[in-house]
XYZ file of C-alpha atoms in Angstrom:
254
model
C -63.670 -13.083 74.221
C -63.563 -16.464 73.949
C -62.175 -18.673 70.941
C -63.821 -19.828 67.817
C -64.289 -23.533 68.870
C -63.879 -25.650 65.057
C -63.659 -29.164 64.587
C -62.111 -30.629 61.639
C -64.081 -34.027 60.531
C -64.575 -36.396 58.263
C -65.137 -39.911 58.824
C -63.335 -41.262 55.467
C -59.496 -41.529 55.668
C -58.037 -39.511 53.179
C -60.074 -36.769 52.680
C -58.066 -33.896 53.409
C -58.930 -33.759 57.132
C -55.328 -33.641 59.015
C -53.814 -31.328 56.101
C -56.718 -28.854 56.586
C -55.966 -29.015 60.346
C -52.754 -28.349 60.150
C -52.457 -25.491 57.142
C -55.436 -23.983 57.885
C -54.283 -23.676 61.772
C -51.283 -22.344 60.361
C -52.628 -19.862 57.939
C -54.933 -18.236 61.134
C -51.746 -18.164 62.944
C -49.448 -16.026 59.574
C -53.453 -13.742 60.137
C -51.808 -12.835 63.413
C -54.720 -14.760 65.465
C -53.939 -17.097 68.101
C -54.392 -20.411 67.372
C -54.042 -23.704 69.247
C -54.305 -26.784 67.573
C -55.599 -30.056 69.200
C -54.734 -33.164 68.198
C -57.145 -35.846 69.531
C -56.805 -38.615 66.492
C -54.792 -41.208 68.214
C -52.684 -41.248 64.658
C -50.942 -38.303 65.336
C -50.610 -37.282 62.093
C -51.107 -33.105 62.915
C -48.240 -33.767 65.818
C -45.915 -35.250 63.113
C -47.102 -33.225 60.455
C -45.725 -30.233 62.868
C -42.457 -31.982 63.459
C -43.168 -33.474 67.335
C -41.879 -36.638 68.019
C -44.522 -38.338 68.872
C -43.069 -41.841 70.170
C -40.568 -39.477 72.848
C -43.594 -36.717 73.606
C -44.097 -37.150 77.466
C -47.227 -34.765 77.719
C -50.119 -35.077 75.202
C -54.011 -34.697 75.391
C -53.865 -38.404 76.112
C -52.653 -37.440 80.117
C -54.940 -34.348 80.403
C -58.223 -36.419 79.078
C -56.792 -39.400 81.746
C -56.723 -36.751 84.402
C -53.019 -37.103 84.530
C -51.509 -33.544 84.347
C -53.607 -31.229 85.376
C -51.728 -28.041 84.259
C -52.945 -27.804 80.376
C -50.131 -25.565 79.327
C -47.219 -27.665 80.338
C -48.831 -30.489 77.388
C -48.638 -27.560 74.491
C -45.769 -27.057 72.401
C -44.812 -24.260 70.571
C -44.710 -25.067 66.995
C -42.176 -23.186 63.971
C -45.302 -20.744 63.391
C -45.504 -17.677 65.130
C -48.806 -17.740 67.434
C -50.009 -21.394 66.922
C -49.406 -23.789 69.589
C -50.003 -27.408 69.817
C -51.677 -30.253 72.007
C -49.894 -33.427 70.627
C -51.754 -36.758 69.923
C -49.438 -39.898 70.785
C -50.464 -43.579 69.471
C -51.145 -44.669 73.227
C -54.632 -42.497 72.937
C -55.759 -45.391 71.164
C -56.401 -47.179 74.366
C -58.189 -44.302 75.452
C -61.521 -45.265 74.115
C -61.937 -48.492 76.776
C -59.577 -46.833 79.361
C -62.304 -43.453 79.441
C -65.508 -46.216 79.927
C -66.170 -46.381 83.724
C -65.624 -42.714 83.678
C -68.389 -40.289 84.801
C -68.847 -37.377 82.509
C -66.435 -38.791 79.816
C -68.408 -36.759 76.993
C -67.112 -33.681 78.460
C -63.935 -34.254 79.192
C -62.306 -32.407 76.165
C -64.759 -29.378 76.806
C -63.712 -29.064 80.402
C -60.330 -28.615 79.335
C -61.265 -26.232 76.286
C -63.448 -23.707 78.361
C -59.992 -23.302 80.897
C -57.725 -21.846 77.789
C -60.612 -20.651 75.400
C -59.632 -16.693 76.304
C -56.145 -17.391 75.700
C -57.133 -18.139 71.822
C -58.994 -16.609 69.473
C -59.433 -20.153 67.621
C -59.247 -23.394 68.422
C -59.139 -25.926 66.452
C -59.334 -29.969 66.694
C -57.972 -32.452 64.824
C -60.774 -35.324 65.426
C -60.264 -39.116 64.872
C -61.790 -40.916 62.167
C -63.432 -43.085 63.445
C -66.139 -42.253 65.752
C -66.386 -43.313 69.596
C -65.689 -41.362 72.643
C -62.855 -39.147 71.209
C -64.911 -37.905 68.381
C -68.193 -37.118 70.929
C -65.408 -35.214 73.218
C -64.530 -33.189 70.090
C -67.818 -32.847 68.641
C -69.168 -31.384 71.955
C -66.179 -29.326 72.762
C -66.876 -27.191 69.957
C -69.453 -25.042 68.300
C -68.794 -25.630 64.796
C -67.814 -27.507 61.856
C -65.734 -27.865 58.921
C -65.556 -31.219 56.989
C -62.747 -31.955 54.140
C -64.313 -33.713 51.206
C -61.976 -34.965 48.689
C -63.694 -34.851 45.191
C -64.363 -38.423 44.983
C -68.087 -40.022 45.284
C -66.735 -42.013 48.378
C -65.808 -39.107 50.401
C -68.733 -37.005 49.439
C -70.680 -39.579 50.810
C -68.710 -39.818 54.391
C -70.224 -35.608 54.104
C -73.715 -37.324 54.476
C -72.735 -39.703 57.665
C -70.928 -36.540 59.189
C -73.932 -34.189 59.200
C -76.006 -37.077 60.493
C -73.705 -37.862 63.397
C -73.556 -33.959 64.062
C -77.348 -33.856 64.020
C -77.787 -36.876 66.360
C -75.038 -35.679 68.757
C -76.988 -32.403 69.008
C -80.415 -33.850 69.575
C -78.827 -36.372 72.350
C -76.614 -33.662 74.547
C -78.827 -31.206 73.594
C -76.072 -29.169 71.685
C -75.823 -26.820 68.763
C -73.104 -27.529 66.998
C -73.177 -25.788 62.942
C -71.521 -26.814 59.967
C -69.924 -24.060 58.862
C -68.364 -25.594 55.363
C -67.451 -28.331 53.720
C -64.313 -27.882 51.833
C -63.799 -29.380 48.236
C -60.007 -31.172 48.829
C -57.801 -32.624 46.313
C -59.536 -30.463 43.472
C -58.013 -31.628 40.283
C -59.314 -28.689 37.397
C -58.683 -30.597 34.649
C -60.895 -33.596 35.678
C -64.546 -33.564 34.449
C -65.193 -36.069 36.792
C -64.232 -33.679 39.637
C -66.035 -30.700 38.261
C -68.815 -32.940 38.084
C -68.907 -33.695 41.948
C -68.396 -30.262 42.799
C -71.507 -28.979 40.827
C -73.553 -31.955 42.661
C -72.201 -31.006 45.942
C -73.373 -27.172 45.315
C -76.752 -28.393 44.532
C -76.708 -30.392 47.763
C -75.238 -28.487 49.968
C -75.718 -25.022 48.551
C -73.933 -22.231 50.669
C -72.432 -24.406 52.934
C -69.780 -25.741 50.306
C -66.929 -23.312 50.320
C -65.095 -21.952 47.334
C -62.371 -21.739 46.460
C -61.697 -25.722 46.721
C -58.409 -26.864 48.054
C -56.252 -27.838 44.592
C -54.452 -30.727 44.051
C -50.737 -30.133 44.461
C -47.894 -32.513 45.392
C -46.326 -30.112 47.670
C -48.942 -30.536 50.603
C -47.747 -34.093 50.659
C -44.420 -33.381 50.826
C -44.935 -30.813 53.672
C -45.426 -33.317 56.613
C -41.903 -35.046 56.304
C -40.320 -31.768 56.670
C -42.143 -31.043 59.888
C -44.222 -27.329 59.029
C -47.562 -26.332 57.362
C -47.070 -25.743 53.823
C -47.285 -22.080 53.973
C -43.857 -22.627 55.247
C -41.943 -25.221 53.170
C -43.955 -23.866 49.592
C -45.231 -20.445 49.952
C -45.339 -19.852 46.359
C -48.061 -23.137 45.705
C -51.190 -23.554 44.862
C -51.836 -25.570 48.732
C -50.128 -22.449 50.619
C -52.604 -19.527 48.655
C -55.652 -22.030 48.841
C -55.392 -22.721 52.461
C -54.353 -18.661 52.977
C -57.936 -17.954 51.732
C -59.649 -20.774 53.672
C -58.111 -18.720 56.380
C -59.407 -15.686 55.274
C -63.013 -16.987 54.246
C -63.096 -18.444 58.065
C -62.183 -14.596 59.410
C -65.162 -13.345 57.723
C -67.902 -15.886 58.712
């Protein structure tokens, strides 16, 4: 059967987006599910948050998009969690975006290479650019669904708006059916009004599509990217390891 097909998204920096990539990822993996992560943000902030070099990596999704290596296993790395595996970002996919313009069928590229390893997963999950251009249509169509971070902070909650637009005009364009299957509260701080505030107005807007529980506030999911592994790894005991466990688990049951 092949994988769940999930893009992470959000178009405001910030938000939560590479951190749910990562932990999540890495909390399907601890599930026992197979999990390959796919790092198409030309920041490469998944590839470092998993400890890869990323200014010595030699393979990376920039070489298979470029048609440079055709063999898509030899550009995944085997991360420190058991059954997650990696496609590492490097900063020369910036020049992707003008290097993939004369290129027939550049939409598709990323899905071409998804629908060659989808049976060996049973998710897959890409880490997609901020800003949005070529990469982010590659992503967008190379999955069936979506989750989008939303810090609790007005300006994030209204990058949620531009996302489901872009999702709804990417579908009506290519023809594709993408869903959004949750946005994720990040950054939760209980004690604020203000953020309890934005989460009840984000229910009312979104209704079942915002996911509980939210994703706390906690210093050690900062902390976790300099030491190279998901947080379920350097913390286990905080409140970013149990909340992005049960993302996991929520995601299982959908």
């Amino acid at each position: 059967m092949p994988a769940r097909t999930i893009a992470i998204v959000n178009r405001k920096g910030g938000s939560g987006k590479t951190t749910t990539a990562v932990n999540l990822s890495a909390g399907l993996a601890l599930r026992d599910e197979r999990v390959l992560l796919i790092d198409i943000d030309p920041q490469a902030n998944a590839s470092l948050h998993l400890g890869v070099d990323v200014d010595n990596v030699n393979l990376t999704i920039y070489e298979l998009l470029l048609g440079m290596e055709p063999d898509i296993k030899k550009a995944m790395v085997e991360t420190k969690v058991k059954n997650l595996h990696l496609i590492p970002s490097a900063l020369r996919l910036a020049g992707a975006e003008e290097e993939l313009v004369p290129v027939s069928g550049r939409e598709s590229l990323l899905k071409n290479i998804v629908e060659q390893i989808a049976c060996d997963y049973t998710y897959l999950i890409v880490d997609c650019p901020v800003s949005f251009g070529i990469l982010s249509l590659n992503a967008l169509l190379a999955c069936d669904e979506a989750l989008v971070p939303a810090q609790t902070h007005y300006l994030s909650v209204f990058a949620v708006r531009q996302v489901m637009d872009i999702i709804g005009q990417v579908n009506e364009t290519f023809g594709h059916d993408m869903k959004i299957v949750g946005i994720i509260p990040t950054m939760m701080d209980r004690r604020s009004k203000l953020n309890a505030e934005l989460v009840k107005d984000m229910e009312k807007e979104y209704g079942r599509n915002l996911l509980r529980p939210t994703v706390r506030l906690d210093a050690k999911l900062a902390e976790a990217p300099a030491k190279g592994r998901p947080i379920q790894l350097t913390a286990p005991k905080s409140n970013g390891a149990y909340d992005y466990t049960a993302l996991a688990d929520d995601l299982r049951m959908m």
